[in-house]
Short mmCIF file of C-alpha atoms in Angstrom, two decimals:
data_model
loop_
_atom_site.label_atom_id
_atom_site.label_comp_id
_atom_site.label_asym_id
_atom_site.label_seq_id
_atom_site.Cartn_x
_atom_site.Cartn_y
_atom_site.Cartn_z
CA MET A 297 92.50 76.64 214.02
CA THR A 298 95.82 76.29 212.21
CA VAL A 299 97.68 73.06 212.91
CA TYR A 300 101.41 73.19 212.27
CA GLU A 301 103.04 70.31 210.49
CA ASN A 302 105.57 68.49 212.66
CA PRO A 303 105.52 71.08 215.50
CA TRP A 304 107.90 69.13 217.76
CA ALA A 305 110.66 69.04 215.16
CA LYS A 306 110.18 72.72 214.40
CA SER A 307 110.25 73.62 218.08
CA TYR A 308 113.51 71.65 218.41
CA SER A 309 115.04 73.60 215.51
CA TYR A 310 113.78 76.91 216.87
CA LEU A 311 115.29 76.18 220.28
CA ARG A 312 118.64 75.33 218.73
CA THR A 313 118.51 78.52 216.66
CA ALA A 314 117.63 80.52 219.77
CA MET A 315 120.85 79.26 221.38
CA VAL A 316 122.82 80.92 218.59
CA GLY A 317 120.75 84.03 219.20
CA LEU A 318 121.91 84.00 222.82
CA LEU A 319 125.54 83.90 221.69
CA VAL A 320 124.87 86.79 219.30
CA ALA A 321 123.26 88.77 222.12
CA LEU A 322 126.31 88.18 224.29
CA GLY A 323 128.61 89.36 221.51
CA VAL A 324 126.54 92.49 220.84
CA ALA A 325 126.46 93.42 224.54
CA VAL A 326 130.22 92.97 224.87
CA PHE A 327 131.17 94.91 221.75
CA TYR A 328 128.65 97.67 222.52
CA GLN A 329 130.26 98.09 225.92
CA ALA A 330 133.69 98.11 224.26
CA TRP A 331 132.44 100.80 221.87
CA THR A 332 131.29 102.98 224.78
CA GLN A 333 134.80 102.61 226.19
CA HIS A 334 136.38 103.74 222.90
CA PHE A 335 137.12 100.10 222.01
CA HIS A 336 139.33 99.59 225.02
CA LEU A 337 138.82 95.83 225.27
CA LEU A 338 138.96 94.09 228.62
CA SER A 339 141.21 91.08 229.06
CA SER A 340 138.39 88.55 228.61
CA VAL A 341 134.73 88.30 227.70
CA SER A 342 134.10 87.15 231.26
CA ALA A 343 135.43 90.46 232.61
CA TYR A 344 132.33 92.15 231.15
CA TYR A 345 130.43 90.66 234.10
CA TYR A 346 131.53 93.81 235.95
CA THR A 347 130.15 96.18 233.29
CA PRO A 348 126.63 97.21 232.18
CA ALA A 349 126.75 94.10 229.95
CA GLN A 350 126.32 91.93 233.06
CA GLY A 351 122.60 91.25 232.57
CA ILE A 352 123.03 89.89 229.03
CA PHE A 353 126.26 88.09 229.96
CA VAL A 354 124.64 86.15 232.80
CA GLY A 355 121.27 85.67 231.12
CA SER A 356 122.65 84.41 227.82
CA LEU A 357 124.99 81.88 229.44
CA ILE A 358 122.30 80.63 231.81
CA GLY A 359 119.93 80.23 228.87
CA LEU A 360 122.60 78.56 226.77
CA GLY A 361 123.47 76.16 229.59
CA ALA A 362 119.84 75.23 230.24
CA ALA A 363 119.26 74.54 226.52
CA MET A 364 122.41 72.42 226.26
CA ILE A 365 121.19 70.27 229.13
CA ALA A 366 117.63 70.04 227.84
CA LEU A 367 118.49 69.12 224.24
CA LEU A 368 119.15 65.48 223.48
CA GLY A 369 122.42 64.76 221.70
CA ILE A 370 122.54 62.65 218.55
CA SER A 371 124.66 60.08 220.36
CA LEU A 372 125.07 59.16 224.02
CA VAL A 373 128.56 60.66 224.20
CA GLU A 374 127.39 63.90 222.60
CA ASP A 375 124.44 64.05 224.99
CA VAL A 376 126.70 63.59 228.02
CA PHE A 377 129.08 66.34 226.95
CA LEU A 378 126.20 68.67 226.13
CA ASN A 379 124.91 68.11 229.66
CA LEU A 380 128.33 68.73 231.19
CA GLY A 381 128.88 71.76 228.99
CA GLY A 382 125.56 73.21 230.11
CA MET A 383 126.53 72.76 233.75
CA PHE A 384 129.87 74.47 233.18
CA ALA A 385 128.26 77.33 231.23
CA MET A 386 126.00 78.17 234.17
CA VAL A 387 128.92 78.35 236.59
CA VAL A 388 130.86 80.53 234.15
CA ALA A 389 127.83 82.84 234.11
CA ILE A 390 127.36 83.32 237.84
CA VAL A 391 130.94 83.10 239.15
CA PRO A 392 132.85 86.05 237.66
CA THR A 393 136.47 85.97 236.65
CA SER A 394 139.06 87.54 238.91
CA ARG A 395 139.48 91.31 238.62
CA GLY A 396 143.28 91.07 238.72
CA SER A 397 146.09 91.26 241.25
CA ASP A 398 145.69 95.00 241.91
CA TYR A 399 142.05 94.50 242.85
CA ARG A 400 142.85 91.56 245.14
CA THR A 401 145.58 93.59 246.82
CA ALA A 402 143.14 96.44 247.36
CA VAL A 403 140.57 94.10 248.90
CA ARG A 404 143.13 92.63 251.30
CA ALA A 405 144.36 96.08 252.27
CA CYS A 406 140.87 97.42 252.87
CA GLN A 407 139.97 94.37 254.93
CA GLN A 408 142.95 95.00 257.21
CA VAL A 409 142.95 98.77 257.51
CA GLY A 410 145.62 99.99 259.86
CA THR A 411 148.02 97.14 259.20
CA SER A 412 151.15 97.03 257.10
CA LEU A 413 149.09 95.67 254.23
CA LEU A 414 148.21 99.25 253.39
CA THR A 415 151.71 99.50 251.98
CA GLU A 416 150.51 97.09 249.27
CA ARG A 417 148.41 99.83 247.75
CA PRO A 418 147.91 98.98 244.06
CA ARG A 419 149.96 101.01 241.63
CA ASN A 420 148.24 103.76 239.67
CA ALA A 421 144.99 103.29 241.59
CA SER A 422 143.31 105.18 244.41
CA MET A 423 142.29 103.36 247.58
CA ASP A 424 138.54 103.84 247.88
CA CYS A 425 137.87 101.24 250.56
CA PRO A 426 134.09 101.71 250.80
CA THR A 427 133.76 101.10 247.06
CA VAL A 428 136.24 98.23 246.95
CA THR A 429 134.76 96.36 249.89
CA ALA A 430 131.20 96.96 248.70
CA LEU A 431 132.05 95.48 245.29
CA ALA A 432 133.72 92.45 246.87
CA ALA A 433 130.79 91.90 249.21
CA ALA A 434 128.22 92.29 246.42
CA THR A 435 130.07 89.82 244.20
CA LYS A 436 130.29 87.28 247.02
CA ALA A 437 126.58 87.69 247.82
CA ASN A 438 125.64 87.24 244.16
CA ILE A 439 127.68 84.04 243.89
CA GLU A 440 126.27 82.60 247.13
CA ASN A 441 122.68 83.30 246.12
CA ASN A 442 123.00 82.14 242.52
CA MET A 443 125.11 79.06 243.23
CA SER A 444 122.79 77.94 246.04
CA THR A 445 119.90 78.24 243.60
CA LEU A 446 121.73 76.19 240.97
CA LEU A 447 122.48 73.46 243.49
CA VAL A 448 118.82 73.17 244.50
CA VAL A 449 117.73 73.10 240.85
CA GLY A 450 120.50 70.58 240.13
CA VAL A 451 119.17 68.19 242.78
CA LEU A 452 115.69 68.51 241.28
CA GLY A 453 117.16 67.91 237.82
CA ILE A 454 118.86 64.70 238.95
CA LEU A 455 115.62 63.44 240.50
CA ALA A 456 113.70 64.38 237.34
CA THR A 457 116.20 62.44 235.22
CA LEU A 458 115.65 59.31 237.29
CA LEU A 459 111.88 59.73 237.24
CA PHE A 460 111.76 60.24 233.47
CA ALA A 461 113.98 57.22 232.93
CA ARG A 462 111.71 55.11 235.11
CA ARG A 463 108.54 56.39 233.47
CA HIS A 464 109.79 55.69 229.97
CA ARG A 465 111.46 52.47 231.08
CA GLU A 466 114.85 53.63 229.89
CA THR A 467 118.16 52.54 231.33
CA VAL A 468 120.47 55.45 232.04
CA PRO A 469 124.07 54.28 231.43
CA LEU A 470 125.91 54.31 234.74
CA TRP A 471 128.97 56.14 233.37
CA ALA A 472 126.82 58.85 231.80
CA PHE A 473 124.87 59.48 234.99
CA ALA A 474 128.03 59.24 237.09
CA ALA A 475 129.83 61.86 234.97
CA ALA A 476 127.11 64.46 235.52
CA LEU A 477 126.75 63.53 239.18
CA LEU A 478 130.50 63.77 239.75
CA VAL A 479 130.70 67.28 238.27
CA PHE A 480 127.65 68.35 240.26
CA LEU A 481 129.07 66.98 243.53
CA ALA A 482 132.50 68.51 242.87
CA GLU A 483 130.97 71.94 242.34
CA GLY A 484 128.58 71.61 245.28
CA ILE A 485 131.08 70.27 247.80
CA THR A 486 133.73 72.82 246.85
CA PHE A 487 131.20 75.64 247.10
CA LEU A 488 129.98 74.51 250.52
CA ALA A 489 133.30 73.47 252.04
CA ALA A 490 135.80 75.88 250.44
CA ARG A 491 133.83 79.00 249.59
CA THR A 492 136.78 81.34 249.01
CA PHE A 493 138.63 78.79 246.86
CA PHE A 494 135.46 78.24 244.83
CA ILE A 495 134.93 81.96 244.23
CA ASP A 496 138.56 82.39 243.16
CA ASN A 497 138.82 79.36 240.87
CA ALA A 498 135.41 78.07 239.75
CA HIS A 499 135.11 80.41 236.79
CA PHE A 500 138.43 79.45 235.22
CA ALA A 501 137.93 75.71 235.85
CA SER A 502 134.40 75.79 234.42
CA ALA A 503 135.51 77.79 231.37
CA ILE A 504 138.09 75.11 230.59
CA GLY A 505 135.46 72.41 231.10
CA LEU A 506 133.03 74.19 228.76
CA LEU A 507 135.72 74.53 226.09
CA VAL A 508 136.59 70.83 226.31
CA CYS A 509 132.91 69.85 226.01
CA VAL A 510 132.40 72.05 222.94
CA VAL A 511 135.45 70.57 221.21
CA VAL A 512 134.39 66.99 222.06
CA VAL A 513 130.87 67.53 220.70
CA ALA A 514 132.27 68.92 217.46
CA LEU A 515 134.74 66.05 217.14
CA MET A 516 131.98 63.49 217.72
CA ASN A 517 129.98 64.99 214.86
CA ALA A 518 133.02 64.97 212.60
CA ARG A 519 133.46 61.27 213.36
CA ARG A 520 129.76 60.55 212.85
CA SER A 521 129.67 62.32 209.50
CA ARG A 522 132.69 60.31 208.40
CA ASP A 523 130.99 57.01 209.22
CA ASP A 524 127.38 57.83 208.31
CA LYS A 525 126.65 57.89 204.57
CA ALA A 526 123.36 59.70 205.24
CA VAL A 527 125.26 62.86 206.15
CA LYS A 528 128.09 62.51 203.68
CA LEU A 529 127.58 66.03 202.35
CA HIS A 530 128.38 67.45 205.77
CA ARG A 531 131.53 65.43 206.31
CA ASN A 532 134.04 68.08 205.34
CA GLY A 533 132.08 70.82 207.08
CA TYR A 534 132.05 69.09 210.45
CA ALA A 535 135.64 67.99 210.10
CA TRP A 536 136.85 71.51 209.33
CA ILE A 537 134.81 73.04 212.14
CA ALA A 538 136.07 70.46 214.64
CA LEU A 539 139.66 70.95 213.49
CA SER A 540 139.29 74.73 213.65
CA LEU A 541 137.90 74.53 217.18
CA ALA A 542 140.71 72.29 218.37
CA VAL A 543 143.39 74.45 216.73
CA ALA A 544 141.83 77.70 217.97
CA ALA A 545 141.66 76.35 221.52
CA ALA A 546 145.23 75.00 221.54
CA LEU A 547 146.92 77.80 219.61
CA GLY A 548 144.87 80.48 221.33
CA THR A 549 145.87 79.16 224.75
CA ILE A 550 149.55 79.18 223.80
CA LEU A 551 149.36 82.71 222.39
CA MET A 552 147.46 83.87 225.47
CA LEU A 553 149.96 82.37 227.91
CA THR A 554 152.84 83.96 226.01
CA GLY A 555 151.14 87.35 226.06
CA VAL A 556 150.65 87.65 222.30
CA ILE A 557 146.86 87.94 222.50
CA ALA A 558 144.30 88.37 225.25
CA LEU A 559 141.94 85.65 226.42
CA PHE A 560 139.17 87.84 224.99
CA TRP A 561 140.00 86.83 221.41
CA VAL A 562 140.29 83.13 222.24
CA GLU A 563 136.79 83.20 223.71
CA ILE A 564 135.35 85.15 220.78
CA VAL A 565 136.81 82.80 218.15
CA VAL A 566 135.70 79.66 220.00
CA ALA A 567 132.18 81.05 220.50
CA LEU A 568 131.96 81.98 216.81
CA LEU A 569 133.09 78.53 215.67
CA PHE A 570 130.67 76.86 218.06
CA ALA A 571 127.82 78.99 216.66
CA VAL A 572 128.77 77.95 213.11
CA PHE A 573 128.92 74.28 214.11
CA TRP A 574 125.61 74.50 215.93
CA MET A 575 123.81 76.02 212.94
CA VAL A 576 125.29 73.46 210.52
CA GLN A 577 124.02 70.67 212.76
CA THR A 578 120.64 72.38 213.14
CA VAL A 579 120.21 72.64 209.37
CA GLU A 580 121.21 68.98 208.98
CA GLN A 581 118.68 67.81 211.54
CA ALA A 582 115.94 70.00 210.07
CA ARG A 583 116.50 68.43 206.64
CA ALA A 584 116.47 64.95 208.13
CA VAL A 585 112.92 65.34 209.44
CA THR A 586 111.41 67.06 206.39
#
């Protein structure tokens, strides 16, 4: 029987590499769908939830989120933001972005057939109420099923964290545990108490949270590489990646809000930079254990 040398370290590296593979899969699914539509790009990557790319979109983000939570960060702060980022990624996956004002108008009109709301018929679109209402109902049912599942798994995850800490006699910093618990409770309470508000806003709020977590993790590594002589060779790399992420997020948001570019390109650039950062860190860690 063949015995692999240092299998745990290799498994750790393989898992980290698989996370990049999930991002690549998401990109391929999105651009393939764009190609089938003669490269007519939708307004955001998230909008591809409503296309044949949905399976890969949801699966890759769920997988990415689970891996971010499972992997241990190099520092406590990095670990906390990886955990939070994983939680946000899962909500981004299962709660789709809004389909736009015309779609919302159509849903309201179809829900109140026979009222004056029918005068709000969306421009340049036909009113197919059976299709519109079926899509709205299916989306709502998907969110309710998937989010309920995540909440149950989240409770189990919190209990597992406490049990592991007790078994290994580790002290979980109160602020770190409280941060994850606060996000979890905010998502759960909003979902249970304000279902419509959650469906309308959870995707956008979670996407912002995920972006912030990614930038913070990159910045923490840039700071660590500056202070740690053992990773001096990676100092400039981490610093440039962190700076690029921060600039891309800030500048991209401004350009998006002013209508210069679509959110689609902001998401693509941030995902690409995160993949580069993640592989640089993976290579560094692999070298450290060999």
